[in-house]
Short mmCIF file of C-alpha atoms and ligand atoms in Angstrom, two decimals:
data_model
loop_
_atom_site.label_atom_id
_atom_site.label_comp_id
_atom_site.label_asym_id
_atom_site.label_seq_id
_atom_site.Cartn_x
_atom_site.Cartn_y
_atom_site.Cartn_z
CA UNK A 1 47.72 -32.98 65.01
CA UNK A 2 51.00 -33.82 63.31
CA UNK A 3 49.78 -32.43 59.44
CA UNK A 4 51.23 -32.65 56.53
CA UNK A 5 55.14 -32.20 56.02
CA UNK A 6 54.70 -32.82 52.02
CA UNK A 7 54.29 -30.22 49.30
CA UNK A 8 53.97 -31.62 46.39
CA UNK A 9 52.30 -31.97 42.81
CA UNK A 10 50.11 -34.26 43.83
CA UNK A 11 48.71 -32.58 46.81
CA UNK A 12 48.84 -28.65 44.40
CA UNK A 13 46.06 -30.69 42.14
CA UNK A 14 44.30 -31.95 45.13
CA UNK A 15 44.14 -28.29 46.10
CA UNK A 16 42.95 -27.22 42.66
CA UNK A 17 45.80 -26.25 41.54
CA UNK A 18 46.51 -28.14 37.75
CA UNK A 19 50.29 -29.05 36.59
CA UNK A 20 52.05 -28.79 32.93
CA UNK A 21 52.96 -32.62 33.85
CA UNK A 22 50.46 -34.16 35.89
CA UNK A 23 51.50 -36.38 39.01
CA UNK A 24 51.19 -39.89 38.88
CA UNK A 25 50.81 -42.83 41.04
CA UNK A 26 49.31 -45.78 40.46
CA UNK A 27 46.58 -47.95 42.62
CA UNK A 28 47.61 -51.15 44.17
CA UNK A 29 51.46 -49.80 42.85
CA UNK A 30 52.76 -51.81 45.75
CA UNK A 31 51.71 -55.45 45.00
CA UNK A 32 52.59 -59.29 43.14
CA UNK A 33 53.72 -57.48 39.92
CA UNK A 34 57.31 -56.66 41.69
CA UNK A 35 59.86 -58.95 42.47
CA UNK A 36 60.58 -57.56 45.73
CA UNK A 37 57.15 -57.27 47.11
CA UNK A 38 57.19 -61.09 46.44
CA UNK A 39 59.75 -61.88 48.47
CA UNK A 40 58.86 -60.16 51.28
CA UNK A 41 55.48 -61.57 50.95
CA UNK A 42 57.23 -64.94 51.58
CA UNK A 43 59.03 -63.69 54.48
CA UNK A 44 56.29 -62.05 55.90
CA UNK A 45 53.85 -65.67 56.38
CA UNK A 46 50.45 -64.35 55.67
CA UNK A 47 49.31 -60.87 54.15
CA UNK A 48 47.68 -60.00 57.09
CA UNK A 49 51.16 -60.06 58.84
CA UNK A 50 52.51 -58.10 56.24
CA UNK A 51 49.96 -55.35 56.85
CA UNK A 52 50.27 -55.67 60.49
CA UNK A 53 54.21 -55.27 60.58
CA UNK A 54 55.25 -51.77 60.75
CA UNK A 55 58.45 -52.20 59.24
CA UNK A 56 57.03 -54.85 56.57
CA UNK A 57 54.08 -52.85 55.73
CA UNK A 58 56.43 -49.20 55.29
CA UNK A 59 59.29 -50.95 53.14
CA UNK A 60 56.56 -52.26 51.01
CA UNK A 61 54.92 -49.01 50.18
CA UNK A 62 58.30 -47.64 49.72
CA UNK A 63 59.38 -50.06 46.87
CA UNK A 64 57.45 -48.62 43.90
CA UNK A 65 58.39 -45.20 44.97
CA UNK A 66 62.41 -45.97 45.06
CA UNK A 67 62.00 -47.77 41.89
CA UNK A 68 59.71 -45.69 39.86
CA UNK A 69 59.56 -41.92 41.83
CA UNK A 70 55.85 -42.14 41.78
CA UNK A 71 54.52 -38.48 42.75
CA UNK A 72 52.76 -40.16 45.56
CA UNK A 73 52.93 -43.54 48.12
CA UNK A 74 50.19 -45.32 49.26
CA UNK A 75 50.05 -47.01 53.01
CA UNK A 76 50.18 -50.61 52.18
CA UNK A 77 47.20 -52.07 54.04
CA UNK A 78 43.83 -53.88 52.84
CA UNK A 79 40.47 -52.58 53.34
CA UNK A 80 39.21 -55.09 54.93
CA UNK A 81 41.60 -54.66 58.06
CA UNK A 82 38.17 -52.87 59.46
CA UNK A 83 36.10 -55.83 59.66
CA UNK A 84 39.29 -57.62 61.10
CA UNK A 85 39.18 -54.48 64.16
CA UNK A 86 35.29 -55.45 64.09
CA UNK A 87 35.86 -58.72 65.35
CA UNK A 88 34.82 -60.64 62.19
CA UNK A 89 37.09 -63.94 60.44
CA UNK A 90 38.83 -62.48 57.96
CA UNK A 91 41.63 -64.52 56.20
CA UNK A 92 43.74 -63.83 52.76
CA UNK A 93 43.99 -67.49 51.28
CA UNK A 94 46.71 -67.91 48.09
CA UNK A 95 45.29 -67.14 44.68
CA UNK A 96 41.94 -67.05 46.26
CA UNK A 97 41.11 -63.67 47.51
CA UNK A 98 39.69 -62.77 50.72
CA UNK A 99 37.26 -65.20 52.90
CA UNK A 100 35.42 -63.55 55.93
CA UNK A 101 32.41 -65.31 57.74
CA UNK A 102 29.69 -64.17 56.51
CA UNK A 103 27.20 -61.77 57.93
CA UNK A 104 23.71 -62.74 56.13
CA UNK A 105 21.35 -62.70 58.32
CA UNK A 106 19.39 -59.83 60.08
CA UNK A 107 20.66 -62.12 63.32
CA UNK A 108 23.87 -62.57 62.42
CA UNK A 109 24.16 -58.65 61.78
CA UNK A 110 22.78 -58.06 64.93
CA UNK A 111 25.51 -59.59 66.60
CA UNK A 112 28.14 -57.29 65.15
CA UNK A 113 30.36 -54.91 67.30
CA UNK A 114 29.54 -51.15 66.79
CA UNK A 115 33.33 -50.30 68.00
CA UNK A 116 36.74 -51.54 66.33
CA UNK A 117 39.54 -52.30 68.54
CA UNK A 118 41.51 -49.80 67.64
CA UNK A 119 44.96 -51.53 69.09
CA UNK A 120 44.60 -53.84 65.91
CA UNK A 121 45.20 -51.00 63.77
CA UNK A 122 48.00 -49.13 65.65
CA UNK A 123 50.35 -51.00 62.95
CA UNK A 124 49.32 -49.22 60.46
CA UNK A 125 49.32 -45.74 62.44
CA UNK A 126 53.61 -47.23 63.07
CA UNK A 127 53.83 -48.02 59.56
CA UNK A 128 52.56 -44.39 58.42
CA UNK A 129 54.65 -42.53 60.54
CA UNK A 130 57.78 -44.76 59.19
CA UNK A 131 56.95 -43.88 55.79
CA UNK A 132 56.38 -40.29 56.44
CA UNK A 133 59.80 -39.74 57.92
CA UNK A 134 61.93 -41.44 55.23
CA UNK A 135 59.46 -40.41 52.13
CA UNK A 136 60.64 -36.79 50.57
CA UNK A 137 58.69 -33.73 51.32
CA UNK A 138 57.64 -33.71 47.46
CA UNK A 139 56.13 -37.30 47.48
CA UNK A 140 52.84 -37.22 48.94
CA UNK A 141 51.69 -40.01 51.66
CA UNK A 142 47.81 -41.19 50.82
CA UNK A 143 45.71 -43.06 53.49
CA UNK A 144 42.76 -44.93 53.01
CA UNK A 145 39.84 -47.07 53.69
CA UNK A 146 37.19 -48.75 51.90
CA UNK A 147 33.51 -47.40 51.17
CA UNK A 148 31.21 -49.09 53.74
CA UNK A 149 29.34 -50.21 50.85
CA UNK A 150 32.12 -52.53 49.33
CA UNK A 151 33.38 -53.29 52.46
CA UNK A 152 29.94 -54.35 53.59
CA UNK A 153 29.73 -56.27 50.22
CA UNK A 154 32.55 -58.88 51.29
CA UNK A 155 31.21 -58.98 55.12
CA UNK A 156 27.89 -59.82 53.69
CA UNK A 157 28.85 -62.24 51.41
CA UNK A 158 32.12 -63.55 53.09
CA UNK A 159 33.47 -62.88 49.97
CA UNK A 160 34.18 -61.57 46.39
CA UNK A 161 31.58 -62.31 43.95
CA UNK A 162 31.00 -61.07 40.14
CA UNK A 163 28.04 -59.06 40.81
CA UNK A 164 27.97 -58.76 44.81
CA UNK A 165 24.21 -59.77 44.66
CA UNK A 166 24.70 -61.67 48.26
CA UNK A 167 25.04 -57.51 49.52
CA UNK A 168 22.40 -56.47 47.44
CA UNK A 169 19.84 -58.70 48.09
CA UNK A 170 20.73 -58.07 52.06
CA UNK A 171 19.94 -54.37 51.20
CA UNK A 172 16.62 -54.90 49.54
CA UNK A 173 15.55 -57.27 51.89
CA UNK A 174 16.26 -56.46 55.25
CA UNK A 175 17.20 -52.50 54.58
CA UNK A 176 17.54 -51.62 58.34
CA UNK A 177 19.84 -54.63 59.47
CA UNK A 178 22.41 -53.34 56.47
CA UNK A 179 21.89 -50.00 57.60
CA UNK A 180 23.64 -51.29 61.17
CA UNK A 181 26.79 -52.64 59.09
CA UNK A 182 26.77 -49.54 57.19
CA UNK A 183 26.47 -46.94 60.39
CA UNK A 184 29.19 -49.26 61.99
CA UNK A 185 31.53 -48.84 59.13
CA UNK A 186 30.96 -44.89 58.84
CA UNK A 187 31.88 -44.43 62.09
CA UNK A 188 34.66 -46.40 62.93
CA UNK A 189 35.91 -45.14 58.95
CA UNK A 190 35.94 -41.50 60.06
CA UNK A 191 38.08 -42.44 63.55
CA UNK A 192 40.45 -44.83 61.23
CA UNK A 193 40.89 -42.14 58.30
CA UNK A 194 41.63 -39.45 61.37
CA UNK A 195 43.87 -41.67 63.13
CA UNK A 196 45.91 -41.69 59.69
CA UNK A 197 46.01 -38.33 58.63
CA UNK A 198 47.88 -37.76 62.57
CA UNK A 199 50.36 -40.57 61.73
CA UNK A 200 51.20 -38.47 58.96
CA UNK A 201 49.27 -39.03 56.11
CA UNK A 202 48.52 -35.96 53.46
CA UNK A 203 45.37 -36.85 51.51
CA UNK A 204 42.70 -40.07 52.10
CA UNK A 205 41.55 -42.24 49.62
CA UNK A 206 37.84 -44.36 49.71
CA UNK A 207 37.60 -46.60 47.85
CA UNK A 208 33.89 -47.68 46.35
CA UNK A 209 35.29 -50.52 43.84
CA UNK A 210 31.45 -51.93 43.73
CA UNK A 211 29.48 -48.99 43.39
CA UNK A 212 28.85 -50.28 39.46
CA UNK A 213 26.65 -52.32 40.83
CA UNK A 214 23.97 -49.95 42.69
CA UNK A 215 20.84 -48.59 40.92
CA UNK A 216 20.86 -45.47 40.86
CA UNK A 217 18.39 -45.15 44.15
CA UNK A 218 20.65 -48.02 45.92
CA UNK A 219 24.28 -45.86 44.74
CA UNK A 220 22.19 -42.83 46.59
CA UNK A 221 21.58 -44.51 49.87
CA UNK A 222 24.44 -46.92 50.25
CA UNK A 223 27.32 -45.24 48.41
CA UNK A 224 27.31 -41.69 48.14
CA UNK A 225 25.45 -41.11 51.72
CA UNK A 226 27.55 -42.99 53.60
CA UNK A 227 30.76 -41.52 51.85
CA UNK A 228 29.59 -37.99 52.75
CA UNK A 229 28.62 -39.10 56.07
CA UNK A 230 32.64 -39.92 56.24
CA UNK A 231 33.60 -36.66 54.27
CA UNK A 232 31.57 -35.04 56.74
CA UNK A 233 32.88 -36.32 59.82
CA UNK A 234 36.63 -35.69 58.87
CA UNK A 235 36.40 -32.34 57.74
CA UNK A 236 34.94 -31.36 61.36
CA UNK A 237 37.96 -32.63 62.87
CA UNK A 238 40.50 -31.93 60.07
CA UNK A 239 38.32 -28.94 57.72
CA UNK A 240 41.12 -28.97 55.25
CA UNK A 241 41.45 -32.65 54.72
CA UNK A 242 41.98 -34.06 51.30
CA UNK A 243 39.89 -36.44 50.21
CA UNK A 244 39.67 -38.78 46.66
CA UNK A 245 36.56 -41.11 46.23
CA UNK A 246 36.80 -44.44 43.80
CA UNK A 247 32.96 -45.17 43.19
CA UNK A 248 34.28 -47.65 40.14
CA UNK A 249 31.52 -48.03 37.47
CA UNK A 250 29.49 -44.89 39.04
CA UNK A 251 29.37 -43.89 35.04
CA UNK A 252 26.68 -40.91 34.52
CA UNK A 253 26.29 -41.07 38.38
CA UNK A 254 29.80 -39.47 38.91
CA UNK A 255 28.47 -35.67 39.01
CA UNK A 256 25.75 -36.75 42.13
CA UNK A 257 28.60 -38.38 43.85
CA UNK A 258 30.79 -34.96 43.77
CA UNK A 259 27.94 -32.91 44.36
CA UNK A 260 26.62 -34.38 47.23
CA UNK A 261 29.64 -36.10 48.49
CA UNK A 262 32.31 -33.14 48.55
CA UNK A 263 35.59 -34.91 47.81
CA UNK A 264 37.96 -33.02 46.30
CA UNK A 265 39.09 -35.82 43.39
CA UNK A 266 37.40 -38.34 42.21
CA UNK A 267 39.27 -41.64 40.76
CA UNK A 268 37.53 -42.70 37.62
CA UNK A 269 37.71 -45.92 35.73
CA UNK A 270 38.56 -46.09 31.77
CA UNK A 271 34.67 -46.64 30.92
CA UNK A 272 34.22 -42.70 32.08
CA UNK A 273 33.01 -40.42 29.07
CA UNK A 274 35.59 -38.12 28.67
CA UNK A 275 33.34 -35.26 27.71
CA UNK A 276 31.01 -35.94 30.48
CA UNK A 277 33.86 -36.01 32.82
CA UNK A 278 35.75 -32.73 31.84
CA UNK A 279 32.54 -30.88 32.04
CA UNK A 280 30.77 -32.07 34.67
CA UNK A 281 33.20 -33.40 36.99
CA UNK A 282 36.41 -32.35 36.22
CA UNK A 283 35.24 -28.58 36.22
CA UNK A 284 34.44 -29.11 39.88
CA UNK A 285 36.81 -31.37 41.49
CA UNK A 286 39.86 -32.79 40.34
CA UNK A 287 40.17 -36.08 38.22
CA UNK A 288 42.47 -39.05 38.81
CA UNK A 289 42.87 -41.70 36.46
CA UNK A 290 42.24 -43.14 34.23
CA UNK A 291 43.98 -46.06 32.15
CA UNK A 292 43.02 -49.48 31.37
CA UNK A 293 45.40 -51.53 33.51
CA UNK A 294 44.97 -54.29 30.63
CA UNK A 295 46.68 -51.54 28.24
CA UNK A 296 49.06 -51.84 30.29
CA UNK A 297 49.72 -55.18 30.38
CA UNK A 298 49.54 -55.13 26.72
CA UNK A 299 52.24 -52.26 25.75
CA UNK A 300 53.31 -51.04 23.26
CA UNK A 301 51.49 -49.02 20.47
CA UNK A 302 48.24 -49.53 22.28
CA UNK A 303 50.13 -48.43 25.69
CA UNK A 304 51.12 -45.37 23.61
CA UNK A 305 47.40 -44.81 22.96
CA UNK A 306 45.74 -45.02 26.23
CA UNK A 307 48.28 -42.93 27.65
CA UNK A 308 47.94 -40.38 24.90
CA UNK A 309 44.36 -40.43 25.50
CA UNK A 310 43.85 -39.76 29.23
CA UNK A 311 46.60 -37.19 28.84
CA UNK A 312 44.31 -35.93 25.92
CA UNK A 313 41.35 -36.38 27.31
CA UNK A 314 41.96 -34.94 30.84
CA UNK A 315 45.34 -33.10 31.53
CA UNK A 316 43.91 -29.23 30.64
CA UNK A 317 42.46 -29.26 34.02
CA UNK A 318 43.50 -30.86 37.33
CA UNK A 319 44.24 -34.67 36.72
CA UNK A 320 46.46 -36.84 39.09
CA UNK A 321 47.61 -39.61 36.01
CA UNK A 322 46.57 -43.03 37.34
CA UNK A 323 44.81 -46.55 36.27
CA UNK A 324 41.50 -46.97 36.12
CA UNK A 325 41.51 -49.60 38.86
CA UNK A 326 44.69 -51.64 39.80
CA UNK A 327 47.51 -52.82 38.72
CA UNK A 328 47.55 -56.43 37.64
CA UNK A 329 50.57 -58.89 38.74
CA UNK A 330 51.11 -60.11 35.35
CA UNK A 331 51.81 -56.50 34.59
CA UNK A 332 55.85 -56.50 32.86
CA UNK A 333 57.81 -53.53 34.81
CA UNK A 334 59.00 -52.29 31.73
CA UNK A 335 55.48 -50.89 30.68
CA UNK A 336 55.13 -49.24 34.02
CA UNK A 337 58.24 -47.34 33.34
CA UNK A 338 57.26 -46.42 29.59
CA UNK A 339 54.12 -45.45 30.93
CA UNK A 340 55.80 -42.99 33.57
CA UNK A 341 58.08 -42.02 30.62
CA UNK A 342 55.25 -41.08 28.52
CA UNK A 343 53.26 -39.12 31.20
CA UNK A 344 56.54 -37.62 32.27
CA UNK A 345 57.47 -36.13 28.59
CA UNK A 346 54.22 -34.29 28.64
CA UNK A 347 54.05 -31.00 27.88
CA UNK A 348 50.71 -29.42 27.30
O1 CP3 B 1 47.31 -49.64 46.41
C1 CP3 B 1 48.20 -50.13 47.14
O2 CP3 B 1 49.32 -50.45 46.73
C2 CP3 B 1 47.91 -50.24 48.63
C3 CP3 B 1 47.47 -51.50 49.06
C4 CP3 B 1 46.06 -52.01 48.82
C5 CP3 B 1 45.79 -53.39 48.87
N1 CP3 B 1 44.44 -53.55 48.81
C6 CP3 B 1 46.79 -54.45 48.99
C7 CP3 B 1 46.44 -55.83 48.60
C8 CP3 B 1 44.85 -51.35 48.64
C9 CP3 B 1 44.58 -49.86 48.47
C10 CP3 B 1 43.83 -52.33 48.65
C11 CP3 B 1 42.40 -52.02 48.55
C12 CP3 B 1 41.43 -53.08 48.35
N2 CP3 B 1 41.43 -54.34 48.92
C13 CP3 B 1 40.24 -52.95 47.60
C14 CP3 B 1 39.76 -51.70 46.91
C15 CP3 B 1 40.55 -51.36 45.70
C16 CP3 B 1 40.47 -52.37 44.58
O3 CP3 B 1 41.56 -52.75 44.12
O4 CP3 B 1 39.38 -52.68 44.14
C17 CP3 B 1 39.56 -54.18 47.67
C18 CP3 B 1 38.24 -54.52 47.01
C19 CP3 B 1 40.32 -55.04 48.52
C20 CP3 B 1 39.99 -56.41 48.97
C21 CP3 B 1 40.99 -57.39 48.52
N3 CP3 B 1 42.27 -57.50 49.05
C22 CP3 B 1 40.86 -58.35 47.49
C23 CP3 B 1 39.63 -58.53 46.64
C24 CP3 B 1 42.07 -59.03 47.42
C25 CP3 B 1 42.36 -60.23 46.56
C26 CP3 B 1 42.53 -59.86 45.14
C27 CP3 B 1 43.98 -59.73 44.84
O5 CP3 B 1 44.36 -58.75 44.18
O6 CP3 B 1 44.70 -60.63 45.24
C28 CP3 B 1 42.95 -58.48 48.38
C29 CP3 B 1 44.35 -58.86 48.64
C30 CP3 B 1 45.39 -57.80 48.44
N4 CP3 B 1 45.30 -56.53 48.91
C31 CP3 B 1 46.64 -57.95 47.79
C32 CP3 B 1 47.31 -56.74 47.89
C33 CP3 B 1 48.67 -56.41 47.40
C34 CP3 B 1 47.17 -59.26 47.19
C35 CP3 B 1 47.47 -60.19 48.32
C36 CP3 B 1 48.76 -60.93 48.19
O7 CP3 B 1 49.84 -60.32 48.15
O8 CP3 B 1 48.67 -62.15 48.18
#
């Protein structure tokens, strides 16, 4: 397996390893807030062309790393390109958000493909291995996929909703028929997030953005098994892989997650309790995160603050500086870069 040609901040902390300045990257860094992603957007036609065209896909994952040095790049892709390789209707509609058809009946469910078609996602296996060779050996190359419990969320539902209750009625209901999507989604995760770490990528990201929504016996069954399931099943092809989980809104759940998980970072959104973090999490794993991408938006003084106060709050031990979710396109550039500044000027 081609590994890792990086060595870098980003990957030390991953390792457990904490820096004076912490690294920094941010989620969703490639997107609608930069001028150039737009207009290759355009050129591309749809957004599933975009992530489906090597050369599209690598130059826009590139962009925010040639214009701000981020300490790490992210493979620009979506996570629902799995249900795509499963067969299912999935289309990116303007200012909409994604629309799949939904899966909400036991019957339906039963009709799903236990194998992707992997040939779909060779693209983004191209686009990795692009990226790799013209990214620096100090800027780190993540890979990624979505939880099977958010992804399951918008196959359910054929959509994004506020609260995902289409998913979570599904898993009350008719536990065993969601168990299927889930089982399908762990497995072809684990031959997706293998498949990227030999194109070339250095650490894997899953991300749980609707784990908020889980009581806490649901987050137990349908988030963190299935994520160690995934853990699990990389680490006996690849033992040293590096893995972040995103379980957004997991709150006082966060420790369970690590515990019984085994990720080495967790991404954490600005709600987090800083003292619960540091001594329950961060003393185990390292921390990435975690700013209010509305502070951001905002600038300024109150920029200033939020940055002070994940860099107070968190950058004693091992944190990888990010947002607390993504970036927003209405985000101005120039508070990225006085964010970066800020982080940058750091010192203990
Ligand atoms: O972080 C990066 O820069 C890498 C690219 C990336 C995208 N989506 C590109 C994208 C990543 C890591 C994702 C993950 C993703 N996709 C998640 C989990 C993380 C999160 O932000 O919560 C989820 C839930 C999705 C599903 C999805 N894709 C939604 C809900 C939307 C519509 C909302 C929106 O922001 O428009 C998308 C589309 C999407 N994925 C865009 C981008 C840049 C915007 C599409 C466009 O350019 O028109």
């Amino acid at each position: 397996m081609t590994r890792s040609s990086a060595s870098s901040a980003f990957l030390d902390v991953l390792a457990g390893r904490s820096q004076n300045v912490p690294p920094i990257w941010m989620m969703r860094q490639a997107g609608r807030y930069l001028p150039e992603y737009r207009e290759l957007r355009a050129k591309a036609g749809g957004f599933l062309d975009l992530c489906f065209t090597p050369e599209f896909a690598a130059e826009v994952t590139l962009q925010p790393i040639r214009r701000f040095q981020f300490d790490a790049a992210i493979i620009f892709s979506d996570i629902l390109v799995i249900p795509y390789a499963l067969g299912r209707a999935v289309r990116f509609e303007a200012g909409e958000g994604p629309r799949l058809d939904p899966l909400d009946t036991p019957e339906l469910i039963a009709t799903l493909k236990r194998e992707a078609d992997f040939a779909t996602l060779e693209p983004v296996y191209e686009a990795l291995r692009r990226v790799r060779a013209e990214l620096d050996r100090n800027v780190a190359l993540i890979g990624f996929c979505g939880a099977p419990w958010t992804v399951a969320t918008y196959m359910v539902a054929g959509q994004g909703t506020p609260d995902q209750a289409p998913a979570r009625l599904m898993a009350y209901r008719h536990p065993d028929a969601f168990a299927d999507i889930i089982d399908a989604l762990v497995e072809n995760s684990v031959r997706y997030l293998l498949g990227q770490l030999k194109a070339g990528a250095d650490a894997l990201q899953i991300f749980d953005t609707w784990a908020g929504v889980l009581s806490p016996r649901e987050f137990a069954r349908w988030s963190i098994e299935p994520t160690r399931r995934i853990v699990a099943g990389i680490r006996k092809e690849v033992p040293d892989a590096k893995i972040i989980g995103f379980p957004r809104g997991a709150g006082a759940l966060l420790p369970a997650y690590v515990e019984a998980t085994g990720v080495d970072a967790v991404s954490i959104d600005w709600a987090a309790e800083p003292e619960l973090i540091r001594e329950r999490v961060q003393s185990k794993v390292a921390v990435q995160g975690n700013l209010d991408p509305l502070a951001l938006i905002a600038g300024g003084a109150a920029l200033d603050r939020a940055v002070d106060d994940v860099l107070e709050n968190f950058a004693r031990g091992r944190l990888i500086f990010n947002l607390g979710h993504g970036i927003l396109p209405e985000t101005p550039i120039a508070h990225v870069e006085r964010m970066i500044a800020r982080v940058r000027a750091y010192r203990g």
